[in-house]
Amino acid sequence: MDPVIIVGAGPVGLTLALALARQEVPSVVLDEGPGKNDPRPARTVVLREDTTALLERLTGVAVGDHGVRWTGWRSVRRRQVLNEITFDEGDPAAPLHLAQHVLTGALRAAVAHEPLVEVAADSRLDSIEQERSGVSAHTRGPKGTWWRGSYLVGCDGPRSTVRKLQDIRFPGRTAVERHAVAALRVELPWEGQALLHRMPPWRSSGPSAGEVTARPLTDGVWRLDWLLPPGKDLVTPDILVARIRETLAGWTDGTTPAYDLLDTGVHTVHHRLARRWRAGRVFLAGDAAHLLGALGTQGLDEGLRDADNLAWKLAPAWHHGRHGHHEALLDSYQAERRAVVAARLRAADQLLPVLRGGGGLRHYVPGAARGHDALLTDGHLGRGSVGAPGTYADSPLTPRHLEAEIPVDTPFGSPVADVRVTAEDGSFVQLRDRLGRGALLVVLIAPGTGVWDRKHWVSAGVMPRLAAAVAALPHPAELLVAEDYPGAPAHSVLLVRPDGHLVTALSGVRPADLYAAAEATLGGAVQEEKEEKEENEEKAEAEAGSGAR
């Protein structure tokens, strides 16, 4: 079987390559650049709990050690503090902020040690040909050649060549927000705490800055973002330096502290969503499929979730060939991921005129300033309709009509809580450590088992029956045991997808329901419904034909 061709060697493409390798699927990454990234301190990323865990699983690197977890968050309007949040040390909800070239470097290092991933530098895609049995991609440049693959995934950014070659539309809104950005080494009065300052009281230089954000990085470096007014006003170096000096002076004692300016730029936010994310054997992921990022949200997070979602669906199709189940599973990538990103874009587009429209919120929410603050805080901290990871509750893979299904604190289709579990070899691990291997996870909630040696409970109670049910599932699955899970009663059973989203929770060991849920998760139920619909249509046509005679 030919490898998966990944076009683009940014964080999303490299993450996808590692995620496929973890499931024993080879890939070739077409990198149009020289195979390395130049440091840009002003180009940074903020990662949430789930995407940080994903990257640490794939790279084997404590990504958090290369960035700064915010110790807190403050929102200020003029001189008034509206909101202050403190994160305890080790709190997984604390956003992680790091330079993008550091993240890409960690991914490149992991890829360099992965024999199943080949990176082709200086390889710029210029054509794609699809056949029933695979896909061919041609690159130009010093190493111009034809590449043969089983599937192809475009992770090649906003101007995606893959998207254009597949003639996929990319509608949306241009320049919904524009920010002047600076990375500088400076000592500020609040160490490790991110700040959103709206309507600062000092007189702004150049185009008015109604909002400035300060986010800490390692080694005393900060990234500052000034929201620019609509239009195309030029941000000259002199204007930016004046803005830096007055902002720093406003935050200290009125005099500008010493600082070292490392990098600057202008960051323009667009909102776009590709019409299709799949065209036969070709898929889109990351910025090639969607652009978002207004109101403090992070587009890279969603790109990494694209890679995680697609990898475990490509793996069974690659290993076992194309048939109905796998086609339904591959189709679900677009159904799930596009719906989630579309919902976030809709929420942001609805809030933008309210938050940026010159006080319009007063017509909607009593206490306009605090209403503004709550919505912006959600975006920056990855919460609420604008910032939180999406759920797949309406996925075509959602199982239907399970008699033994019970609710737990995690909504079905949402990422699971990261509880401690006992693995099949008796070791204690975190649940998220077992994700991304291509296997379904079946978790028995059994209070008290943590104090017993595995040999005492593995053959006792419901375990033998559950182990037999897991062995009979239509896809490889790993049986884990947890002492507790939020909202789950004793002896309940959870089914978790390879990308960490909860499928269902069952009351006790119910082999039939567990099998049905697993089959639905793999696309089997979708295929059965499709075949049943086609069969009914054929019967209806036959009956209509006989009636006509």
XYZ file of N, CA and C in Angstrom, residues 3 61 63 73 122-123 153 168 170 177 212 323 334 341 389 509 547:
51
model
N 2.134 5.155 0.581
C 2.008 6.022 1.756
C 0.950 7.098 1.546
N 7.958 14.884 23.853
C 8.600 16.057 24.453
C 7.590 16.753 25.358
N 6.094 19.572 25.872
C 5.951 20.818 25.136
C 5.820 22.002 26.088
N -4.989 35.475 34.343
C -5.566 36.279 33.259
C -6.230 37.493 33.891
N 12.078 21.176 -0.481
C 12.115 21.845 -1.792
C 11.211 21.145 -2.810
N 10.044 20.736 -2.341
C 9.104 20.008 -3.206
C 7.786 20.757 -3.243
N -3.392 14.603 1.673
C -3.995 15.571 2.586
C -3.305 16.924 2.407
N -11.965 23.642 -5.068
C -12.843 23.755 -3.895
C -12.931 25.222 -3.486
N -13.577 28.634 -1.265
C -13.106 28.981 0.078
C -13.734 30.319 0.499
N -10.270 41.265 11.484
C -9.494 41.965 12.504
C -8.066 42.129 12.006
N -5.337 46.257 23.695
C -3.985 45.708 23.610
C -3.907 44.476 24.500
N -13.807 -0.114 1.700
C -15.120 -0.742 1.578
C -16.112 0.178 2.269
N -15.223 15.186 7.357
C -15.789 16.476 6.968
C -17.030 16.787 7.792
N -16.064 23.710 13.252
C -15.429 24.980 12.885
C -16.477 25.983 12.411
N -13.389 23.691 22.618
C -13.350 22.617 21.618
C -14.760 22.143 21.311
N -22.105 -4.192 32.123
C -21.531 -4.865 30.959
C -22.670 -5.296 30.043
N -46.401 -1.237 -11.493
C -47.714 -0.574 -11.543
C -47.972 0.044 -12.911
